[in-house]
């Protein structure tokens, strides 16, 4: 396991190095807007940028250029450079990361609650419960359960079908109190993280629920599950004790990818709520060609993806070893 | 679904015969007898704008699907019976899947897209979207292909000396097609969604190219005063996704799991 992890870390480390080189290539051929704009702080206060690495129009293939670039990452000088707006990159980046981190934790809690709630609902309204309702008196109850079961299916399909691009502004229009400018006061604006977390967890929770529910249904049809039920074993015990590891394993392999997507900021929701998280930071710096902000963002995101990928790989490896 | 699709295709082709030039005396009209979906900010019939945008989005996603299929056939053809090549190509695909795709896609669209004309940009975005969604499709279909290639008739075809691509096309594809159907539907939805997402953020296609993302982006600026410009395209998009999704669910619950068992 240890040797495997070391190999993986070396492999992904090389990939990380390639990303750094690719970034420097981009920066070299597509210089930012520094110097093109009269409002740029570089033109106003050039003395600030004496020791910073900006507007890299130099030849990136020269070894000195790459050395300088690598030095800028590892000696932290890229974080102390200034953004297009003139603020310290380190401050902007840290603030955005902390805001995204807040959304991340809240979304995680909301998602888990939503998954458990939907699971309970699906167990209550499952078609298997109809077996005990064959008498004439319970026809009404049977119809209600069928209706609720179908409603749950439609809810899941609806949430996963409706694009966020449409859903969020529509809800903002119908319920103005969830909007970013409701009340226009500082107190009202503070709830933006709550609404973003709600939407993130709604999509993530329903997606996870669908995956888990499908796996549950699949494993319940397996011969050993049927035998267990035929022998009088409880369905709850079957799912919670025997099927739980089988159902959770595939989800645990998808989970890190979902987590890292939340952690690196949700571009769309943050733009809608004008939330200063990592997602909106990326879009704004991209539209302004603000390389000094894009550089740490991309590196951070790539680094997180690599770490989480190693996590996923170690899960898979653990599975394979267990099976063998 | 087929009838709806053919009807829409007819409307889309017909929309090219209608001039969508701006007329400033009919700007931002609400739905009426003359304009059933109203007019947009340039005074054009919003119904035809919507049809054209939806059609363009479908064309873009269709091109992305072609890119995915081409790359898939080449990769599978090269690696189907070679374990080393398969391992190597799978690692490359794993790396592609590992990269934060939407971020790199936006970055490339802004950097490289600014050097391209509108048509080239359209093509470039479809290629990027295809490459972005390719690893997810490949991972799933590779699993099915590996199951099928262990069967005896494939061994027989190999013993007869047939080429990899021939075996893939004549013997593997028919076995895998019904399993891949829901995956293709899902990817189709995802491509349209990604396009609307990227264009909505303003880093995809320019607003002059009519796609669902661009008209949603434009409608958003008017959604407090003229909500129909935003609600109608969003509603259409949702209905289409829901239709695709129900179809996918039906095929997934009816077919693949049971079909996979019979294959195994």
Coordinates of C-alpha atoms in Angstrom, one line a residue:
Chain A
X1 CA 0.0 0.0 0.0
X2 CA 2.8 2.4 1.0
X3 CA 4.8 1.7 -2.2
X4 CA 1.6 2.1 -4.2
X5 CA 0.9 5.5 -2.6
X6 CA 4.5 6.7 -3.2
X7 CA 4.2 5.7 -6.9
X8 CA 0.9 7.6 -7.2
X9 CA 2.3 10.7 -5.4
X10 CA 5.3 10.7 -7.8
X11 CA 3.0 10.3 -10.8
X12 CA 0.7 13.0 -9.8
X13 CA 3.6 15.2 -8.7
X14 CA 4.9 15.0 -12.3
X15 CA 1.5 15.9 -13.5
X16 CA 1.4 18.9 -11.2
X17 CA 4.8 20.0 -12.5
X18 CA 3.4 19.8 -16.1
X19 CA 0.5 22.0 -15.1
X20 CA 2.9 24.6 -13.7
X21 CA 4.8 24.5 -17.0
X22 CA 1.5 24.8 -19.0
X23 CA 0.5 27.7 -16.9
X24 CA 3.7 29.5 -17.6
X25 CA 3.2 28.8 -21.3
X26 CA -0.3 30.3 -21.2
X27 CA 1.0 33.3 -19.4
X28 CA 3.7 33.8 -21.9
X29 CA 1.6 33.7 -25.1
X30 CA -1.5 35.4 -23.7
X31 CA -0.3 38.3 -21.6
X32 CA -2.8 40.0 -19.3
X33 CA -4.3 43.4 -19.7
X34 CA -1.6 45.1 -17.7
X35 CA -0.2 48.0 -19.6
X36 CA -3.2 48.1 -22.0
X37 CA -5.5 49.9 -19.6
X38 CA -5.1 53.4 -18.3
X39 CA -6.8 52.4 -15.0
X40 CA -4.2 49.7 -14.4
X41 CA -2.3 50.3 -11.2
X42 CA 1.0 49.3 -13.0
X43 CA 0.9 52.5 -15.0
X44 CA 0.0 54.6 -12.0
X45 CA 2.4 53.1 -9.5
X46 CA 5.2 51.3 -11.3
X47 CA 7.5 51.3 -8.3
X48 CA 5.3 48.8 -6.5
X49 CA 6.0 46.2 -9.2
X50 CA 9.7 46.5 -9.1
X51 CA 10.1 43.0 -7.5
X52 CA 6.9 41.4 -8.7
X53 CA 6.5 39.1 -11.7
X54 CA 3.9 40.5 -14.0
X55 CA 3.2 41.0 -17.6
X56 CA 5.5 38.1 -18.7
X57 CA 6.2 38.9 -22.3
X58 CA 9.6 37.4 -22.0
X59 CA 10.6 34.2 -23.8
X60 CA 9.3 31.4 -21.6
X61 CA 11.5 28.8 -23.2
X62 CA 14.6 30.4 -21.9
X63 CA 15.8 28.5 -18.8
X64 CA 16.1 31.7 -16.8
X65 CA 12.4 32.4 -17.4
X66 CA 11.3 29.0 -16.1
X67 CA 13.7 29.3 -13.2
X68 CA 12.2 32.7 -12.3
X69 CA 8.7 31.3 -12.7
X70 CA 9.3 28.3 -10.5
X71 CA 11.0 30.5 -7.9
X72 CA 7.9 32.7 -7.9
X73 CA 5.8 29.7 -6.8
X74 CA 8.0 28.2 -4.3
X75 CA 9.3 31.4 -2.7
X76 CA 5.8 32.7 -2.3
X77 CA 6.4 35.8 -4.3
X78 CA 3.4 35.1 -6.5
X79 CA 1.1 35.5 -3.5
X80 CA 2.7 38.8 -2.6
X81 CA 2.2 40.3 -6.0
X82 CA -0.7 42.6 -6.7
X83 CA -3.9 41.8 -8.6
X84 CA -5.4 43.9 -11.4
X85 CA -7.4 45.9 -8.9
X86 CA -4.2 46.6 -6.9
X87 CA -4.9 44.5 -3.8
X88 CA -2.6 41.8 -2.5
X89 CA -3.2 38.5 -4.2
X90 CA -2.6 36.7 -0.9
X91 CA -5.4 38.6 0.9
X92 CA -7.9 38.2 -1.9
X93 CA -7.2 34.6 -2.3
X94 CA -7.3 33.8 1.4
X95 CA -10.5 35.6 1.9
X96 CA -12.1 33.9 -1.0
X97 CA -10.9 30.5 0.2
X98 CA -12.2 31.0 3.7
X99 CA -15.6 32.0 2.2
X100 CA -15.7 28.9 0.0
X101 CA -14.7 26.8 3.0
X102 CA -17.6 28.0 5.0
X103 CA -20.0 27.1 2.1
X104 CA -18.2 23.7 1.9
X105 CA -18.9 22.7 5.5
X106 CA -22.4 23.9 5.6
X107 CA -23.2 22.2 2.2
X108 CA -21.7 19.0 3.6
X109 CA -24.0 19.0 6.6
X110 CA -27.0 19.9 4.5
X111 CA -26.3 17.3 1.9
X112 CA -25.9 14.5 4.5
X113 CA -29.2 15.5 6.2
X114 CA -30.9 15.6 2.8
X115 CA -29.6 12.2 1.8
X116 CA -30.8 10.6 5.1
X117 CA -34.2 12.4 4.8
X118 CA -34.7 11.2 1.2
X119 CA -33.6 7.7 2.1
X120 CA -36.2 7.6 4.9
X121 CA -38.9 8.9 2.5
X122 CA -38.0 6.3 -0.1
X123 CA -38.1 3.5 2.4
X124 CA -41.5 4.6 3.7
X125 CA -42.9 5.0 0.2
X126 CA -41.2 2.0 -1.4
X127 CA -43.3 -0.3 -3.5
X128 CA -42.2 -3.2 -1.3
X129 CA -44.4 -1.8 1.5
X130 CA -47.4 -2.5 -0.7
X131 CA -47.1 -6.2 -0.1
X132 CA -48.9 -5.8 3.3
X133 CA -51.6 -3.7 1.8
X134 CA -53.6 -6.1 -0.3
X135 CA -56.9 -5.8 1.5
X136 CA -59.8 -3.8 0.2
X137 CA -59.7 -1.3 3.1
X138 CA -56.2 -0.3 2.3
X139 CA -56.7 0.5 -1.4
X140 CA -56.7 4.2 -0.6
X141 CA -53.5 3.9 1.4
X142 CA -52.0 1.9 -1.5
X143 CA -52.8 4.6 -4.0
X144 CA -51.4 7.3 -1.7
X145 CA -48.1 5.3 -1.3
X146 CA -47.8 4.8 -5.1
X147 CA -48.5 8.5 -5.7
X148 CA -45.9 9.5 -3.2
X149 CA -43.3 7.1 -4.6
X150 CA -43.8 8.4 -8.1
X151 CA -43.7 12.0 -6.7
X152 CA -40.3 11.3 -5.2
X153 CA -39.1 10.0 -8.5
X154 CA -40.3 13.1 -10.3
X155 CA -38.7 15.3 -7.6
X156 CA -35.4 13.6 -8.1
X157 CA -35.7 13.9 -11.9
X158 CA -36.9 17.5 -11.7
X159 CA -34.0 18.6 -9.5
X160 CA -31.4 16.9 -11.6
X161 CA -33.0 18.1 -14.9
X162 CA -33.6 21.8 -14.2
X163 CA -30.5 23.8 -15.0
X164 CA -29.1 26.0 -12.2
X165 CA -28.8 28.7 -14.8
X166 CA -32.6 28.8 -14.9
X167 CA -33.6 27.7 -11.4
X168 CA -31.7 30.2 -9.3
X169 CA -32.8 33.4 -11.0
X170 CA -36.3 32.0 -11.2
X171 CA -36.5 31.4 -7.5
X172 CA -34.9 34.8 -6.8
X173 CA -37.6 36.4 -8.9
X174 CA -40.4 34.4 -7.2
X175 CA -39.0 34.8 -3.7
X176 CA -37.1 38.1 -3.5
X177 CA -35.9 37.4 0.1
X178 CA -33.3 34.9 -1.2
X179 CA -31.8 37.5 -3.5
X180 CA -28.3 39.0 -2.9
X181 CA -29.7 42.5 -2.4
X182 CA -32.6 41.8 -0.2
X183 CA -32.9 44.6 2.3
X184 CA -29.7 46.1 1.0
X185 CA -28.3 45.9 4.5
X186 CA -25.2 44.1 5.8
X187 CA -27.2 41.7 7.8
X188 CA -29.3 40.5 4.9
X189 CA -26.2 40.1 2.7
X190 CA -24.7 37.7 5.3
X191 CA -27.2 35.0 4.4
X192 CA -25.7 34.5 1.0
X193 CA -23.6 31.6 2.2
X194 CA -26.7 29.9 3.5
X195 CA -28.6 30.1 0.2
X196 CA -25.5 29.0 -1.8
X197 CA -25.1 26.0 0.5
X198 CA -28.8 25.2 0.1
X199 CA -28.5 25.0 -3.6
X200 CA -25.2 23.2 -3.6
X201 CA -26.5 20.6 -1.2
X202 CA -29.8 20.2 -3.0
X203 CA -28.1 19.2 -6.2
X204 CA -25.3 17.2 -4.6
X205 CA -27.7 15.5 -2.1
X206 CA -30.2 14.5 -4.7
X207 CA -27.5 13.2 -7.0
X208 CA -26.0 11.1 -4.2
X209 CA -29.4 9.8 -3.1
X210 CA -30.2 8.7 -6.7
X211 CA -26.9 6.8 -6.9
X212 CA -27.4 5.2 -3.5
X213 CA -31.0 4.3 -4.1
X214 CA -30.3 2.7 -7.4
X215 CA -27.5 0.6 -5.9
X216 CA -29.8 -0.3 -3.0
X217 CA -32.5 -1.5 -5.4
X218 CA -30.0 -3.4 -7.4
X219 CA -28.6 -5.2 -4.4
X220 CA -32.0 -6.0 -3.0
X221 CA -32.7 -8.0 -6.1
X222 CA -29.7 -10.2 -5.6
X223 CA -30.3 -13.8 -4.7
X224 CA -28.7 -13.5 -1.2
X225 CA -31.0 -10.6 -0.3
X226 CA -34.1 -12.5 -1.5
X227 CA -33.0 -15.5 0.5
X228 CA -32.5 -13.4 3.6
X229 CA -36.0 -11.8 3.3
X230 CA -37.5 -15.2 2.5
X231 CA -36.0 -16.6 5.7
X232 CA -37.7 -13.8 7.7
X233 CA -34.7 -11.5 8.1
X234 CA -35.7 -7.8 8.4
X235 CA -35.2 -5.5 5.4
X236 CA -33.7 -2.8 7.6
X237 CA -31.1 -5.1 9.1
X238 CA -30.3 -6.3 5.6
X239 CA -29.7 -2.8 4.3
X240 CA -28.0 -1.4 7.4
X241 CA -25.7 -4.3 8.2
X242 CA -25.1 -6.4 5.1
X243 CA -25.7 -4.1 2.1
X244 CA -24.3 -0.9 3.6
X245 CA -20.7 -1.5 2.7
X246 CA -21.6 -2.6 -0.9
X247 CA -23.9 0.5 -1.4
X248 CA -21.5 3.0 0.2
X249 CA -18.3 1.9 -1.7
X250 CA -19.1 3.3 -5.1
X251 CA -20.5 6.5 -3.5
X252 CA -17.3 6.9 -1.5
X253 CA -15.3 6.8 -4.8
X254 CA -17.4 9.6 -6.3
X255 CA -17.6 11.6 -3.1
X256 CA -14.1 13.2 -3.1
X257 CA -14.7 14.5 -6.6
X258 CA -17.9 16.1 -5.4
X259 CA -16.2 17.5 -2.4
X260 CA -13.4 19.1 -4.3
X261 CA -15.9 20.7 -6.7
X262 CA -17.6 22.4 -3.7
X263 CA -14.3 23.3 -2.1
X264 CA -13.0 25.0 -5.2
X265 CA -16.0 27.2 -5.4
X266 CA -19.2 27.2 -7.4
X267 CA -18.8 29.7 -10.2
X268 CA -22.5 30.1 -11.1
X269 CA -24.1 30.4 -7.7
X270 CA -21.4 32.7 -6.4
X271 CA -21.9 35.0 -9.4
X272 CA -25.7 35.0 -8.8
X273 CA -25.3 35.9 -5.2
X274 CA -22.2 38.1 -5.7
X275 CA -20.4 36.1 -3.2
X276 CA -16.7 36.6 -3.0
X277 CA -15.7 32.9 -3.0
X278 CA -13.2 31.1 -5.1
X279 CA -15.6 30.4 -8.0
X280 CA -16.5 34.1 -8.6
X281 CA -12.8 35.0 -8.1
X282 CA -11.9 32.6 -11.0
X283 CA -14.5 34.0 -13.4
X284 CA -13.8 37.6 -12.6
X285 CA -10.0 37.1 -12.9
X286 CA -10.5 35.2 -16.1
X287 CA -12.6 37.9 -17.7
X288 CA -10.0 40.5 -16.6
X289 CA -7.1 38.3 -17.7
X290 CA -5.8 38.8 -14.2
X291 CA -2.9 36.3 -14.2
X292 CA -1.6 37.1 -10.8
X293 CA -4.9 35.9 -9.4
X294 CA -5.5 33.0 -11.8
X295 CA -2.1 31.5 -11.1
X296 CA -2.6 30.7 -7.4
X297 CA -6.2 29.7 -8.0
X298 CA -5.3 27.2 -10.7
X299 CA -2.4 25.8 -8.8
X300 CA -4.5 25.4 -5.7
X301 CA -7.4 23.7 -7.5
X302 CA -5.0 21.4 -9.4
X303 CA -3.3 20.5 -6.1
X304 CA -6.7 19.8 -4.4
X305 CA -7.8 17.6 -7.3
X306 CA -4.5 15.6 -7.1
X307 CA -4.8 15.1 -3.4
X308 CA -8.4 14.0 -3.6
X309 CA -7.6 11.7 -6.6
X310 CA -4.9 10.0 -4.5
X311 CA -7.6 9.5 -1.9
X312 CA -10.0 7.9 -4.4
X313 CA -7.2 5.7 -5.7
X314 CA -6.3 4.5 -2.2
X315 CA -10.0 3.6 -1.7
X316 CA -10.0 1.6 -4.9
X317 CA -6.7 0.0 -4.0
X318 CA -8.0 -1.0 -0.6
X319 CA -11.1 -2.5 -2.3
X320 CA -8.9 -4.5 -4.7
X321 CA -6.7 -5.8 -1.9
X322 CA -9.7 -6.7 0.2
X323 CA -11.2 -8.6 -2.8
X324 CA -8.0 -10.5 -3.5
Chain B
X1 CA -40.3 11.7 -28.7
X2 CA -39.5 11.0 -32.3
X3 CA -42.4 13.1 -33.5
X4 CA -41.4 16.0 -31.3
X5 CA -37.9 15.8 -32.6
X6 CA -38.9 15.7 -36.3
X7 CA -41.3 18.6 -35.7
X8 CA -38.5 20.6 -34.1
X9 CA -36.1 19.7 -36.9
X10 CA -38.7 21.0 -39.4
X11 CA -39.0 24.3 -37.4
X12 CA -35.3 24.6 -37.1
X13 CA -34.7 24.2 -40.9
X14 CA -37.6 26.6 -41.6
X15 CA -36.1 29.2 -39.3
X16 CA -33.2 29.7 -41.7
X17 CA -35.7 30.9 -44.3
X18 CA -36.9 33.6 -41.9
X19 CA -34.9 36.8 -41.6
X20 CA -33.9 37.6 -38.0
X21 CA -32.9 41.2 -38.6
X22 CA -33.5 43.7 -35.9
X23 CA -36.4 46.2 -36.1
X24 CA -36.1 48.9 -33.5
X25 CA -39.8 49.8 -33.5
X26 CA -40.8 46.3 -32.1
X27 CA -38.2 46.1 -29.3
X28 CA -39.1 44.1 -26.1
X29 CA -42.7 43.3 -26.9
X30 CA -44.7 41.0 -24.7
X31 CA -46.3 37.9 -26.2
X32 CA -49.2 38.8 -28.5
X33 CA -51.1 37.6 -31.5
X34 CA -48.3 38.7 -33.9
X35 CA -45.4 37.4 -31.8
X36 CA -46.5 34.4 -29.7
X37 CA -43.3 34.6 -27.6
X38 CA -42.9 38.3 -27.8
X39 CA -39.8 40.0 -29.2
X40 CA -36.2 40.4 -27.9
X41 CA -34.2 43.5 -27.2
X42 CA -33.4 43.8 -31.0
X43 CA -37.1 43.5 -32.0
X44 CA -36.8 40.0 -33.5
X45 CA -39.4 37.3 -33.0
X46 CA -38.4 35.5 -29.9
X47 CA -40.1 32.2 -31.0
X48 CA -37.7 31.9 -34.0
X49 CA -34.8 33.0 -31.9
X50 CA -35.6 30.2 -29.4
X51 CA -35.9 27.6 -32.2
X52 CA -32.6 28.7 -33.7
X53 CA -30.8 28.7 -30.4
X54 CA -32.1 25.3 -29.4
X55 CA -31.2 23.9 -32.7
X56 CA -27.7 25.4 -32.5
X57 CA -27.2 23.9 -29.0
X58 CA -28.3 20.6 -30.4
X59 CA -25.9 20.9 -33.3
X60 CA -23.1 21.8 -31.0
X61 CA -23.8 18.9 -28.7
X62 CA -24.1 16.6 -31.7
X63 CA -20.7 17.7 -32.9
X64 CA -19.3 17.0 -29.4
X65 CA -20.9 13.5 -29.5
X66 CA -19.2 12.9 -32.8
X67 CA -15.9 14.0 -31.3
X68 CA -16.5 11.6 -28.3
X69 CA -17.4 8.7 -30.6
X70 CA -14.4 9.2 -32.9
X71 CA -11.9 9.4 -30.0
X72 CA -13.7 6.4 -28.4
X73 CA -13.4 4.2 -31.5
X74 CA -9.8 5.1 -32.0
X75 CA -8.8 4.5 -28.4
X76 CA -10.8 1.3 -28.1
X77 CA -9.5 0.1 -31.5
X78 CA -6.0 0.7 -30.4
X79 CA -6.3 -0.9 -27.0
X80 CA -8.9 -3.6 -27.3
X81 CA -6.5 -6.6 -27.4
X82 CA -3.3 -5.0 -26.1
X83 CA -3.0 -4.9 -22.3
X84 CA -0.1 -2.5 -22.2
X85 CA -1.6 -0.1 -24.6
X86 CA -4.9 -0.3 -22.7
X87 CA -3.1 0.4 -19.4
X88 CA -1.2 3.4 -20.9
X89 CA -4.3 4.9 -22.6
X90 CA -6.4 4.4 -19.6
X91 CA -3.9 6.2 -17.5
X92 CA -4.0 9.1 -19.9
X93 CA -7.7 9.2 -19.8
X94 CA -7.6 9.0 -16.0
X95 CA -5.3 12.1 -16.0
X96 CA -7.8 13.9 -18.4
X97 CA -10.6 13.0 -16.0
X98 CA -8.6 14.2 -13.1
X99 CA -8.1 17.7 -14.4
X100 CA -10.7 20.3 -13.3
X101 CA -12.4 20.2 -16.7
X102 CA -14.7 23.1 -16.6
X103 CA -12.0 25.5 -15.3
X104 CA -9.6 24.5 -18.0
X105 CA -12.4 24.7 -20.6
X106 CA -13.2 28.2 -19.6
X107 CA -9.6 29.1 -19.6
X108 CA -8.9 27.8 -23.0
X109 CA -12.1 29.4 -24.4
X110 CA -11.0 32.8 -23.1
X111 CA -7.4 32.4 -24.2
X112 CA -7.6 30.6 -27.5
X113 CA -11.1 31.5 -28.3
X114 CA -10.3 35.2 -28.5
X115 CA -8.0 34.4 -31.5
X116 CA -10.7 32.6 -33.5
X117 CA -13.6 33.6 -35.6
X118 CA -17.2 32.8 -34.5
X119 CA -17.5 29.6 -36.6
X120 CA -14.1 28.4 -35.4
X121 CA -15.1 29.2 -31.9
X122 CA -18.2 27.1 -32.2
X123 CA -16.2 24.2 -33.5
X124 CA -13.5 24.7 -30.9
X125 CA -16.1 24.7 -28.1
X126 CA -17.7 21.5 -29.4
X127 CA -14.3 19.8 -29.5
X128 CA -13.4 20.9 -26.0
X129 CA -16.8 19.8 -24.6
X130 CA -16.3 16.5 -26.4
X131 CA -12.9 16.0 -24.8
X132 CA -14.2 17.1 -21.4
X133 CA -17.0 14.5 -21.4
X134 CA -15.0 11.8 -23.1
X135 CA -13.3 10.3 -20.0
X136 CA -16.6 9.6 -18.3
X137 CA -18.0 7.9 -21.4
X138 CA -14.8 5.9 -22.0
X139 CA -14.6 4.6 -18.4
X140 CA -18.1 3.1 -18.6
X141 CA -18.0 1.8 -22.2
X142 CA -14.5 0.3 -21.7
X143 CA -16.0 -1.8 -18.9
X144 CA -18.7 -3.2 -21.1
X145 CA -16.2 -3.8 -24.0
X146 CA -13.9 -5.7 -21.7
X147 CA -16.7 -8.0 -20.7
X148 CA -17.7 -8.7 -24.3
X149 CA -14.1 -9.2 -25.5
X150 CA -13.8 -12.2 -23.1
X151 CA -16.6 -14.1 -24.9
X152 CA -15.8 -17.0 -27.2
X153 CA -17.0 -15.6 -30.5
X154 CA -14.5 -12.7 -30.1
X155 CA -11.8 -15.3 -29.6
X156 CA -13.0 -17.0 -32.7
X157 CA -12.9 -13.7 -34.7
X158 CA -9.4 -13.1 -33.5
X159 CA -8.4 -16.7 -34.5
X160 CA -9.8 -16.0 -38.0
X161 CA -7.3 -13.1 -38.2
X162 CA -9.8 -10.2 -38.3
X163 CA -8.5 -6.7 -37.5
X164 CA -9.2 -4.9 -34.3
X165 CA -11.4 -2.2 -35.8
X166 CA -13.3 -4.9 -37.8
X167 CA -14.0 -6.9 -34.6
X168 CA -14.9 -3.7 -32.8
X169 CA -17.4 -2.6 -35.5
X170 CA -19.0 -5.9 -36.4
X171 CA -18.9 -7.9 -33.2
X172 CA -18.4 -5.7 -30.1
X173 CA -20.4 -2.6 -31.0
X174 CA -23.8 -4.5 -31.5
X175 CA -23.3 -6.1 -28.1
X176 CA -22.4 -2.9 -26.4
X177 CA -24.8 -0.5 -28.1
X178 CA -27.9 -1.1 -26.0
X179 CA -25.8 -0.7 -22.9
X180 CA -24.3 2.5 -24.0
X181 CA -27.6 4.1 -25.0
X182 CA -28.4 5.6 -21.5
X183 CA -24.8 6.8 -21.2
X184 CA -25.0 8.6 -24.6
X185 CA -28.3 10.2 -23.6
X186 CA -26.8 11.4 -20.3
X187 CA -23.7 12.8 -22.0
X188 CA -25.9 14.6 -24.5
X189 CA -27.7 16.3 -21.7
X190 CA -24.5 17.1 -19.9
X191 CA -23.0 18.7 -23.1
X192 CA -26.0 21.0 -23.6
X193 CA -25.9 21.9 -19.9
X194 CA -22.1 22.6 -20.0
X195 CA -22.5 24.8 -23.1
X196 CA -25.3 26.8 -21.5
X197 CA -23.2 27.1 -18.3
X198 CA -20.1 28.3 -20.1
X199 CA -22.0 30.7 -22.4
X200 CA -24.0 32.0 -19.5
X201 CA -20.8 32.9 -17.6
X202 CA -19.7 34.9 -20.7
X203 CA -16.6 32.8 -21.4
X204 CA -18.2 30.5 -24.1
X205 CA -19.7 31.7 -27.3
X206 CA -20.3 35.3 -28.1
X207 CA -23.8 36.7 -27.6
X208 CA -24.2 37.1 -31.4
X209 CA -24.2 33.3 -31.7
X210 CA -27.6 32.0 -30.8
X211 CA -27.4 29.2 -28.3
X212 CA -29.4 28.5 -25.2
X213 CA -26.7 29.7 -22.9
X214 CA -26.3 33.0 -24.8
X215 CA -30.0 33.8 -24.9
X216 CA -30.4 32.9 -21.2
X217 CA -27.5 35.2 -20.5
X218 CA -29.2 38.0 -22.4
X219 CA -32.6 37.2 -20.9
X220 CA -31.2 37.4 -17.4
X221 CA -30.5 41.2 -17.9
X222 CA -34.2 41.7 -18.6
X223 CA -35.8 39.2 -16.2
X224 CA -37.2 41.8 -13.9
X225 CA -38.9 43.8 -16.6
X226 CA -39.5 41.2 -19.3
X227 CA -39.4 37.8 -17.6
X228 CA -40.6 35.9 -20.7
X229 CA -37.2 36.4 -22.3
X230 CA -35.6 34.4 -19.5
X231 CA -38.4 32.1 -18.4
X232 CA -39.3 30.6 -21.8
X233 CA -35.8 29.4 -22.8
X234 CA -35.2 28.1 -19.3
X235 CA -38.6 26.3 -19.3
X236 CA -37.8 24.7 -22.8
X237 CA -34.4 23.6 -21.6
X238 CA -35.8 22.1 -18.4
X239 CA -38.6 20.2 -20.4
X240 CA -36.0 18.8 -22.8
X241 CA -33.7 17.6 -20.0
X242 CA -36.7 16.1 -18.2
X243 CA -37.7 14.3 -21.3
X244 CA -34.2 13.0 -21.9
X245 CA -33.9 12.0 -18.3
X246 CA -37.2 10.1 -18.2
X247 CA -36.2 8.3 -21.3
X248 CA -32.8 7.5 -19.8
X249 CA -34.4 6.2 -16.5
X250 CA -36.8 4.0 -18.5
X251 CA -33.9 2.5 -20.5
X252 CA -31.8 2.1 -17.4
X253 CA -34.4 0.4 -15.3
X254 CA -35.6 -1.8 -18.1
X255 CA -32.5 -2.7 -19.9
X256 CA -28.8 -2.3 -18.9
X257 CA -28.6 -4.0 -15.5
X258 CA -30.5 -7.0 -16.7
X259 CA -28.8 -7.0 -20.1
X260 CA -25.4 -6.8 -18.3
X261 CA -26.3 -9.9 -16.3
X262 CA -27.1 -11.8 -19.5
X263 CA -23.8 -10.7 -21.0
X264 CA -21.9 -11.8 -18.0

